[in-house]
CSV table of C-alpha atoms in Angstrom, one decimal:
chain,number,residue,atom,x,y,z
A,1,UNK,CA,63.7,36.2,81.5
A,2,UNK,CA,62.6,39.6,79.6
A,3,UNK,CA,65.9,39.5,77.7
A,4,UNK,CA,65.6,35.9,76.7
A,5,UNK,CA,62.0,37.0,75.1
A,6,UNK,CA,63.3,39.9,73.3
A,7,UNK,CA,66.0,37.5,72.3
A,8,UNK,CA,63.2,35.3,70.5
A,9,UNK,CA,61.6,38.0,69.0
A,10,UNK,CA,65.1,39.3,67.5
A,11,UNK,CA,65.6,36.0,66.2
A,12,UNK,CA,62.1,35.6,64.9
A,13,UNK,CA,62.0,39.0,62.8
A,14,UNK,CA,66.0,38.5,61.2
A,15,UNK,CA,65.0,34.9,60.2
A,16,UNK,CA,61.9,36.4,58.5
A,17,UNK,CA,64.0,38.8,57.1
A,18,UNK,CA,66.3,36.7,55.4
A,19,UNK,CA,63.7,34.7,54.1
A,20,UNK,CA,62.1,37.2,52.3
A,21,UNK,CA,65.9,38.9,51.1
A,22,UNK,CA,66.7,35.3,49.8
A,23,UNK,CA,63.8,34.0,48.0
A,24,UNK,CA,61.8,37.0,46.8
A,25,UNK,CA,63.6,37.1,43.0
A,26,UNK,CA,63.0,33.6,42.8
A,27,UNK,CA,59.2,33.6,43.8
A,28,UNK,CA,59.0,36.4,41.7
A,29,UNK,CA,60.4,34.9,38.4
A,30,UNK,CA,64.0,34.6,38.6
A,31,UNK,CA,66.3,35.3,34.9
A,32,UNK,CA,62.6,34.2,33.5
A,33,UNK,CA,62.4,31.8,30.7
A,34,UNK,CA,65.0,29.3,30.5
A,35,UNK,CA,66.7,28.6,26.8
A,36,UNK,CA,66.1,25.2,25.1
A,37,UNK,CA,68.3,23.7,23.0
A,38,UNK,CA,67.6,23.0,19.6
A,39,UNK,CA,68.0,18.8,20.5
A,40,UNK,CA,64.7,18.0,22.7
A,41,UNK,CA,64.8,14.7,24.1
A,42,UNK,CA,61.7,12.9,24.7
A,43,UNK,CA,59.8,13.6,27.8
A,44,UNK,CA,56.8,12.2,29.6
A,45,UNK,CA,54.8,14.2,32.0
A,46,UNK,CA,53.7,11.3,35.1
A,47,UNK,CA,50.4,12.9,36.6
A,48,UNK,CA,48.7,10.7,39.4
A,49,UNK,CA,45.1,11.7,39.2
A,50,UNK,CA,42.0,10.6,41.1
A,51,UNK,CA,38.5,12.1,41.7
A,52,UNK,CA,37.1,15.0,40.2
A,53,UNK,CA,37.8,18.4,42.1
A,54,UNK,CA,37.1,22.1,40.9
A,55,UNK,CA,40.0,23.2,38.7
A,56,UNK,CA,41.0,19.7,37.9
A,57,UNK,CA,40.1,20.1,34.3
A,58,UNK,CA,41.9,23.4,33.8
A,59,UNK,CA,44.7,21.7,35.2
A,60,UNK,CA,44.9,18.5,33.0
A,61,UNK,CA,44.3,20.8,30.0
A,62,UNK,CA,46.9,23.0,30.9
A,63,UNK,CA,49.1,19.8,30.9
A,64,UNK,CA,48.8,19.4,27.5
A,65,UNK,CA,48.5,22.7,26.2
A,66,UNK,CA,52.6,23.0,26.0
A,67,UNK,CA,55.1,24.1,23.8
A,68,UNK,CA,57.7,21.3,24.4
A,69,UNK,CA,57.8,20.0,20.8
A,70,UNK,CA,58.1,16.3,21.8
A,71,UNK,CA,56.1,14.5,25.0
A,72,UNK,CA,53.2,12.2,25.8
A,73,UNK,CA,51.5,13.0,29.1
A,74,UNK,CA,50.5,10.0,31.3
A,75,UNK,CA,47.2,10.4,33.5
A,76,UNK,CA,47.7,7.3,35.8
A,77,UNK,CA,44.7,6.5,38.6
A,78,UNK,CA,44.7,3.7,41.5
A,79,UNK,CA,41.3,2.3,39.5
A,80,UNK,CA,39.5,1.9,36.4
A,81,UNK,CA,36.5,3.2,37.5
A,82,UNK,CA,38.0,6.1,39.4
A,83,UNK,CA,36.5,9.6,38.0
A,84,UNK,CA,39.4,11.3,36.9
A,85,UNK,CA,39.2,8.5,34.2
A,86,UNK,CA,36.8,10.0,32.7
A,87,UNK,CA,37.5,13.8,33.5
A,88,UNK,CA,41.0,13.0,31.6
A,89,UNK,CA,39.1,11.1,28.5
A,90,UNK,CA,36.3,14.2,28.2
A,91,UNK,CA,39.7,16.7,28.5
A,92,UNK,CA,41.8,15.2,26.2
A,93,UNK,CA,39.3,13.9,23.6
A,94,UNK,CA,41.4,12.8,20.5
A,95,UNK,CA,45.1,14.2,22.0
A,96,UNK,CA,47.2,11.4,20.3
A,97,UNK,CA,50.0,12.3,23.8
A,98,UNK,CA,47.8,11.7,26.5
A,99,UNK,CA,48.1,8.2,27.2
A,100,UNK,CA,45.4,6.7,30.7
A,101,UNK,CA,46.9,4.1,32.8
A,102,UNK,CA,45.1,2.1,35.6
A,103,UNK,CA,47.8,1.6,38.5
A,104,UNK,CA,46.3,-0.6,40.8
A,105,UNK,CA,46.0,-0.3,44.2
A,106,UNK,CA,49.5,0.2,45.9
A,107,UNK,CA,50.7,-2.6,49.0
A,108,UNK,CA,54.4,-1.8,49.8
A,109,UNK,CA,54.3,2.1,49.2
A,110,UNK,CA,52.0,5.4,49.2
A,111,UNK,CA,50.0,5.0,46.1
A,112,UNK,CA,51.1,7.8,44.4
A,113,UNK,CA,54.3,6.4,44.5
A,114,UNK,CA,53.0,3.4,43.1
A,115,UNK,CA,50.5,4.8,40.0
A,116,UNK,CA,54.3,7.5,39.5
A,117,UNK,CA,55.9,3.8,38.7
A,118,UNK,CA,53.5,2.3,36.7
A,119,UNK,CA,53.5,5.9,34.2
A,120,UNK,CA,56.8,5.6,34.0
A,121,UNK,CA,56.8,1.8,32.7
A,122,UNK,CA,54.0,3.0,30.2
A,123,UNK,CA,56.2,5.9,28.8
A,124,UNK,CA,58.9,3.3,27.5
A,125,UNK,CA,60.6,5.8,24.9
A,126,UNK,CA,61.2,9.0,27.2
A,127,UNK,CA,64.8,9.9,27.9
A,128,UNK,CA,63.6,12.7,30.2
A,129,UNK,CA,60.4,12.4,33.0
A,130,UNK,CA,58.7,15.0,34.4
A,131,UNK,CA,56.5,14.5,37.6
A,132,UNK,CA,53.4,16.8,37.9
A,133,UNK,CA,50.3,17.0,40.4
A,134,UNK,CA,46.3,17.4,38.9
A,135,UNK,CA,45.4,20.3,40.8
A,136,UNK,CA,47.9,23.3,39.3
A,137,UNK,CA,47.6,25.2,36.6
A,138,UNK,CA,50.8,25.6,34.3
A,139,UNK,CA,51.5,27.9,31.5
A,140,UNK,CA,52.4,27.1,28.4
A,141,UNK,CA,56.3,26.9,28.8
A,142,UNK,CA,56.3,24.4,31.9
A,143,UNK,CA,57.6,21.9,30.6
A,144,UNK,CA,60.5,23.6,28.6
A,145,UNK,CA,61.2,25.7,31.6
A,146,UNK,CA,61.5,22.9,34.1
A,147,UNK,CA,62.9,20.6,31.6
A,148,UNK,CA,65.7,22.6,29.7
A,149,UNK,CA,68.3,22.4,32.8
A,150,UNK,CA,67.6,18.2,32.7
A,151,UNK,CA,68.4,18.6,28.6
A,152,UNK,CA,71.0,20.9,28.4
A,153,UNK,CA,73.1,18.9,30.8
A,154,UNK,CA,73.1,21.4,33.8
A,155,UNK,CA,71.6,19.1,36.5
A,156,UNK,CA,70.7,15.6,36.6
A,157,UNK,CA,67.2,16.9,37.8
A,158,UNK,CA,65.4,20.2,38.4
A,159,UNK,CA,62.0,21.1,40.3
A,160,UNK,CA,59.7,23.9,40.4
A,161,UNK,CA,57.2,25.2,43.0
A,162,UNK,CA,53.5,26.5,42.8
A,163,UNK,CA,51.7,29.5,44.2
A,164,UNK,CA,48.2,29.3,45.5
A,165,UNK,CA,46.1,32.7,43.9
A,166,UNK,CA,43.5,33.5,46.9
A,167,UNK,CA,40.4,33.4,45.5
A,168,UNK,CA,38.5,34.8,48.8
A,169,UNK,CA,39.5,36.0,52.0
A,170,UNK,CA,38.9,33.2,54.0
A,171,UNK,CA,42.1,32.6,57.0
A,172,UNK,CA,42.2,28.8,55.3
A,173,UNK,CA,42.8,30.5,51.9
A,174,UNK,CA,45.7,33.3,53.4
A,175,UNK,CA,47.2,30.7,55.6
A,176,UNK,CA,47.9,28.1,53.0
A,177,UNK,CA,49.0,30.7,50.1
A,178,UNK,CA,51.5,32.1,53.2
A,179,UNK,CA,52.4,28.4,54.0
A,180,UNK,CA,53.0,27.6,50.8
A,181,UNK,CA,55.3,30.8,49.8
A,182,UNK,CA,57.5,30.4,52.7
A,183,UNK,CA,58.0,26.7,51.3
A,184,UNK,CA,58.6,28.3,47.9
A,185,UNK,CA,60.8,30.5,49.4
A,186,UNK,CA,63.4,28.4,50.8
A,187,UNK,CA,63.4,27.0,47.2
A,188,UNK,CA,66.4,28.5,45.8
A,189,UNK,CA,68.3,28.3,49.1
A,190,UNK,CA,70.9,25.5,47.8
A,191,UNK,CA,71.9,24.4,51.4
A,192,UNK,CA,68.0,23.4,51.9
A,193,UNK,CA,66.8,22.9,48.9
A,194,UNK,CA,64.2,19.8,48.2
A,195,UNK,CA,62.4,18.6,45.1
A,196,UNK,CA,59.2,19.3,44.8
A,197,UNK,CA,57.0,16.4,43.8
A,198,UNK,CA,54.2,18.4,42.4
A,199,UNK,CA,57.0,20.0,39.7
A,200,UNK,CA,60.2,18.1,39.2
A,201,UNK,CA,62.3,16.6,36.3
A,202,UNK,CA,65.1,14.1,35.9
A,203,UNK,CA,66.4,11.8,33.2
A,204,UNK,CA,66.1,8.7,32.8
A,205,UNK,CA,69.5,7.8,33.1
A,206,UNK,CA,70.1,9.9,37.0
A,207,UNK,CA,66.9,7.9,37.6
A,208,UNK,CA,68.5,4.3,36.7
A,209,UNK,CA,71.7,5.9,38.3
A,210,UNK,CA,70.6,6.9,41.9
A,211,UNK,CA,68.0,3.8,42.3
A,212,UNK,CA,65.1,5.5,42.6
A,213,UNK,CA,62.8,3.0,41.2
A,214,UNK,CA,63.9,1.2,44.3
A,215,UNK,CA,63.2,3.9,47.1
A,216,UNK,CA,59.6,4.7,45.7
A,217,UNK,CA,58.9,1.4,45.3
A,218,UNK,CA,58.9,0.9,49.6
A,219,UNK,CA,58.7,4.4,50.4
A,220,UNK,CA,55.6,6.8,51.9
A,221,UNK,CA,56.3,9.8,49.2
A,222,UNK,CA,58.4,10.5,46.1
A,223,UNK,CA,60.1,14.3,46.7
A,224,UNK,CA,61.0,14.1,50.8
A,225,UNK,CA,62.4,10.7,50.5
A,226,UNK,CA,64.8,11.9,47.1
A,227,UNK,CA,65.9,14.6,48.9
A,228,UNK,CA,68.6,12.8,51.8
A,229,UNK,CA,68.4,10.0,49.3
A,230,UNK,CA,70.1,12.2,46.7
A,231,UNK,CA,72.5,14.1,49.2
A,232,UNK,CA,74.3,10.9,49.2
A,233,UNK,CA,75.3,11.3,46.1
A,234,UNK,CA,76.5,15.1,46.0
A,235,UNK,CA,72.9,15.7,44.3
A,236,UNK,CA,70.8,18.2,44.7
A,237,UNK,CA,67.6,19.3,42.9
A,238,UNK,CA,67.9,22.4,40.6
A,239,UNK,CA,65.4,24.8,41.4
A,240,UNK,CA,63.7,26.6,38.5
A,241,UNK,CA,62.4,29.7,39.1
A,242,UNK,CA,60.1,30.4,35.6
A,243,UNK,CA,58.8,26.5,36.4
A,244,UNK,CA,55.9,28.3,38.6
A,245,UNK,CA,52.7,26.8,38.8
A,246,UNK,CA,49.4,28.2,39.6
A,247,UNK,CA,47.0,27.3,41.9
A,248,UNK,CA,43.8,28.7,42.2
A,249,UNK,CA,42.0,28.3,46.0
A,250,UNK,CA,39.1,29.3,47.4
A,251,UNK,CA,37.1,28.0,50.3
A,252,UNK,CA,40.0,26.5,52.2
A,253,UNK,CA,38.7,25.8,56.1
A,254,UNK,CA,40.9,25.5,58.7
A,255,UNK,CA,40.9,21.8,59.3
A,256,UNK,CA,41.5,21.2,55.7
A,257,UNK,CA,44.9,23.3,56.3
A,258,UNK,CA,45.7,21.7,59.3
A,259,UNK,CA,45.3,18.5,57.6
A,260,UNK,CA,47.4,19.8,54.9
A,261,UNK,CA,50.0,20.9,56.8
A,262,UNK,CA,50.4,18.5,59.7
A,263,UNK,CA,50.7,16.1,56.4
A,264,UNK,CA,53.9,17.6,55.4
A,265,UNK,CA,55.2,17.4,58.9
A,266,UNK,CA,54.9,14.3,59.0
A,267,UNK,CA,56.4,13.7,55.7
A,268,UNK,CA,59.8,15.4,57.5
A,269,UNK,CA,59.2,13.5,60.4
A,270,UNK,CA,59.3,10.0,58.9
A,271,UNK,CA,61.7,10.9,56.2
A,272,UNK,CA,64.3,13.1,57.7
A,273,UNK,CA,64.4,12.7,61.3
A,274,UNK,CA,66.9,14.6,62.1
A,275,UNK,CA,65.5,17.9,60.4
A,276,UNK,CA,61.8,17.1,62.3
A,277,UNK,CA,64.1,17.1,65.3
A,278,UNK,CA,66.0,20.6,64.9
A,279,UNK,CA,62.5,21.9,63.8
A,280,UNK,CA,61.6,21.7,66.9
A,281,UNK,CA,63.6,24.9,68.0
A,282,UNK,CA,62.7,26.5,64.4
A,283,UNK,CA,58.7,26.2,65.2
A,284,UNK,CA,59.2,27.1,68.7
A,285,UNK,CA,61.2,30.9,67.5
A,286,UNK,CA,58.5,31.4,64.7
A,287,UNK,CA,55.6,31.0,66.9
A,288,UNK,CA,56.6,31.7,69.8
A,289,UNK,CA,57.3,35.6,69.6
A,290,UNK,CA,53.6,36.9,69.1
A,291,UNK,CA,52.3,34.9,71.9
A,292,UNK,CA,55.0,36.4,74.0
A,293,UNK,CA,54.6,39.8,73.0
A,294,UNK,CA,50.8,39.5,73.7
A,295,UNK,CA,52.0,37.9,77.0
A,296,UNK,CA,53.9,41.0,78.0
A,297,UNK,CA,51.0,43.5,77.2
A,298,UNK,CA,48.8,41.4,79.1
A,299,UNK,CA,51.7,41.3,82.3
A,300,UNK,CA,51.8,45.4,82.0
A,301,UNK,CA,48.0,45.6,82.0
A,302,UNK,CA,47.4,43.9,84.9
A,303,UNK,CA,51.2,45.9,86.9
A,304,UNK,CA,53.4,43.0,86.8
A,305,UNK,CA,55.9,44.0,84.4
A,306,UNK,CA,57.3,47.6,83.3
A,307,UNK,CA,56.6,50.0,80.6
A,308,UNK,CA,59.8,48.8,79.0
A,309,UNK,CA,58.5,45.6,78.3
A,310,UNK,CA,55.1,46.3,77.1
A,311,UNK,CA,57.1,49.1,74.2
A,312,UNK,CA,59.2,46.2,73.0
A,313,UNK,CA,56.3,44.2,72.7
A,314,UNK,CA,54.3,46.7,71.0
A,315,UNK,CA,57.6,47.5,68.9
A,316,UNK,CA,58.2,44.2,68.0
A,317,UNK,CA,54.4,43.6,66.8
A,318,UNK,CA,54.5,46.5,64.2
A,319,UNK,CA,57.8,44.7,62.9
A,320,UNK,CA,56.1,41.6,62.5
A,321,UNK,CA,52.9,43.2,61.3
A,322,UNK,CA,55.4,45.5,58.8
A,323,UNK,CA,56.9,41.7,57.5
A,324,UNK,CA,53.3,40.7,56.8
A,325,UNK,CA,52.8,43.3,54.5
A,326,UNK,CA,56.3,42.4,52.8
A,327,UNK,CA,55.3,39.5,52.4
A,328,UNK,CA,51.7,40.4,51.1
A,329,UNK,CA,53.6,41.6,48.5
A,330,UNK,CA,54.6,38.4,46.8
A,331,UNK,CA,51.2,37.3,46.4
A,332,UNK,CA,49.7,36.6,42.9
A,333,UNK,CA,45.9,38.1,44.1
A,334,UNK,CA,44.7,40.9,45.5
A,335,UNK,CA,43.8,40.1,49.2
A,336,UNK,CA,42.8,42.7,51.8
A,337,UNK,CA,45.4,43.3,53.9
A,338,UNK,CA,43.0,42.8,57.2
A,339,UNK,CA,42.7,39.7,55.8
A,340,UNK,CA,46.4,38.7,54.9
A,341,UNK,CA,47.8,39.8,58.4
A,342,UNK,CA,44.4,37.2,60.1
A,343,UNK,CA,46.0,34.5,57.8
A,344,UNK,CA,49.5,35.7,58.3
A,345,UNK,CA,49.2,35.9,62.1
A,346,UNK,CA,46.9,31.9,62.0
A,347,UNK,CA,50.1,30.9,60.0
A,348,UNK,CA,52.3,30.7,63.0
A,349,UNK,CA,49.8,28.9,65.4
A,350,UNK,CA,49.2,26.7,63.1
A,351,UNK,CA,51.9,25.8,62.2
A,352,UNK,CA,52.5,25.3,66.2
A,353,UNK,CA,49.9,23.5,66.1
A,354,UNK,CA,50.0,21.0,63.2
A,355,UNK,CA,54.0,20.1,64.4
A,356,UNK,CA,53.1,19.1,68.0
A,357,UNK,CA,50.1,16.9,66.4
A,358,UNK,CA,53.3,15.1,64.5
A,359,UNK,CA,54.5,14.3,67.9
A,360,UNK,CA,51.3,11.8,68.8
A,361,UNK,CA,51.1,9.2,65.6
A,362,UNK,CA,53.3,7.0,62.8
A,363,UNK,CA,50.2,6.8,60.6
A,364,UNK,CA,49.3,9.0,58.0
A,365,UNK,CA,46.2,9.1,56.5
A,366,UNK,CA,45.5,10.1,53.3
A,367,UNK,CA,42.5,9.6,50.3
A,368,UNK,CA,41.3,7.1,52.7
A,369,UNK,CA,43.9,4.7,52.8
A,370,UNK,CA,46.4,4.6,56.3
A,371,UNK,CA,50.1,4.0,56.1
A,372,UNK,CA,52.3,2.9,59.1
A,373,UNK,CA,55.6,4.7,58.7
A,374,UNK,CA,59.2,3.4,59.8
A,375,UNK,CA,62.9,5.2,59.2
A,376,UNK,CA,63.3,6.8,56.6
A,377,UNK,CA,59.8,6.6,55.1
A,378,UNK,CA,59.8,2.9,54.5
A,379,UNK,CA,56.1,1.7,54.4
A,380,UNK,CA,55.2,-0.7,56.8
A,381,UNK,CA,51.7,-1.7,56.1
A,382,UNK,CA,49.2,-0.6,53.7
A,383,UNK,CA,45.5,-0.2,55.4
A,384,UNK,CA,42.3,0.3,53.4
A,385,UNK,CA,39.7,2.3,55.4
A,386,UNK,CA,35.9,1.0,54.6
């Protein structure tokens, strides 16, 4: 039994390891800028919006605060009388390329999915669409970074990532930026890679081509259900390092995360079965190891295991701790690093956590509205809490 749990705990720390080895230049940038060619085709931005949430206006701004020479940027909500319609009027003011559209509400897919499609029907003349959430900041290359792949003809389509800047010290705060660069991590891994529906781009013509106006149109979510989608075809999404987006977070509590996270489970879950299924073992080595080693301090302690075993407990918790700080590195802010090993160390039982919740429900919630989820993703009915 002791050798299976030092087994676990090897496992744990060389998968960490190589996750850190394989991603770090791309979190950290990549080659940099990517080259545009002197021919730009026309792009449109499609940014579902909807409420009015700190940062939101920095974000929309940023939007249109780009160098790409030729776009129009289309700010679509579910209503007309949703706020962001007016937080995207008072931000754009006169900007002749930001173009509102009212959606309606969606009854055969998420809604995002739906106000995505109805952008993309407003921006008639764009030969190459980019798809961008409200609540990230870009810089002023975005768009030609994530975009220059699509137009030079390297890749039918490309995604970025973002990286949340910790604005406190609160474990929410830590646990999502962590969360969210280990996601960002397995970016450039081109076995694993997925689009990324906060920061992606494709043209018009590999949209037509791989029938995606058709899998959105029934689906829970855009970017998990292109990914197996487009493995059918041999595709898979480009990732683009410099196409980094900021995201500025403070005050994140832990049922907020957990919401968050068990989210994106779910997304796995009801779009890729398969990979929910082998995640099983995955979430069982990454979380398991520090309750174990705890477990084997606690059995010496009270004389029912050896000295041996409480060392390569206390040897494998300074590994882990030492990865932490690794890790730390990455980050965008300046957090404590009391505070980034509490967040780093929550990270693994929640993620525990959030991925046995995915076991107990079909039905994700989200913005008030409940979907029931078949294979594959496919919406199966559209409820409206309230």
């Amino acid at each position: 039994m002791l050798y299976f749990v030092f087994a676990v705990m090897a496992v744990q720390l060389a998968v960490l390891t190589a996750l850190y080895l394989l991603g770090r230049r791309h979190v950290r940038g990549g080659d940099g800028p990517e080259p545009m060619p002197q021919a730009c085709p026309r792009l449109a931005v499609i940014v579902p919006v909807t409420g009015d949430h700190p940062g939101m206006r920095e974000a929309v701004a940023s939007l249109l605060d780009q160098d790409y020479p030729d776009f129009v940027a289309v700010f679509v909500t579910a209503a007309a009388d949703d706020p962001a319609a007016d937080l995207v009027r008072g931000v754009a003011g006169g900007d002749d390329r930001a173009l509102l559209v009212v959606a309606g509400p969606a009854e055969r897919c998420g809604q995002k999915n739906h106000n995505i499609l109805a952008g993309m029907r407003a921006a008639s003349t764009a030969e190459v669409f980019v798809y961008c959430d409200s609540s990230h900041v870009a810089d002023r290359r975005f768009l030609t970074n994530l975009a220059a792949p699509v137009a030079r003809g390297d890749a039918p389509m490309t995604s970025g990532f973002h990286r949340i800047v910790p604005g406190d010290a609160a474990t929410g705060t830590i646990g999502m930026a962590i969360t969210c660069m280990a996601l960002h991590l397995l970016q450039p891994i081109r076995a694993i890679t997925q689009p990324w529906g906060g920061a992606m781009a494709i043209s018009r013509a590999a949209f037509d081509r791989f029938g995606l106006k058709e899998l959105w149109g029934k689906n829970i979510v855009d970017d998990f259900s292109m990914g197996p989608h487009l493995h059918r075809f041999g595709v898979a999404a480009w990732p683009v390092a410099a196409a980094c987006l900021d995201t500025p977070m403070a005050g994140m509590t832990l049922s907020r995360w957990d919401d968050w996270l068990t989210r994106q489970l779910l997304y796995l879950k009801f779009c890729i079965p398969p990979g929910w299924l082998v995640s099983i073992a995955a979430v069982f080595v990454l979380s398991a190891p520090p309750v174990l080693a705890l477990g084997a301090l606690a059995a010496w302690l009270l004389g029912l295991a050896g000295g041996g075993a409480a060392l390569g407990a206390v040897a494998y918790l300074l590994l882990f701790a030492g990865l932490g700080l690794f890790y730390r590195g990455l980050c965008p802010g300046r957090v404590g690093v009391l505070a980034w090993l509490r967040g780093y160390v929550a990270t693994f039982a929640m993620l525990a956590w959030c991925f046995g919740r995915t076991f107990a429900t079909n039905t994700m919630t989200w913005r008030g509205i409940a979907y029931k989820v078949g294979w594959g993703g496919v919406v199966k009915a559209v409820i409206r809490q309230g």
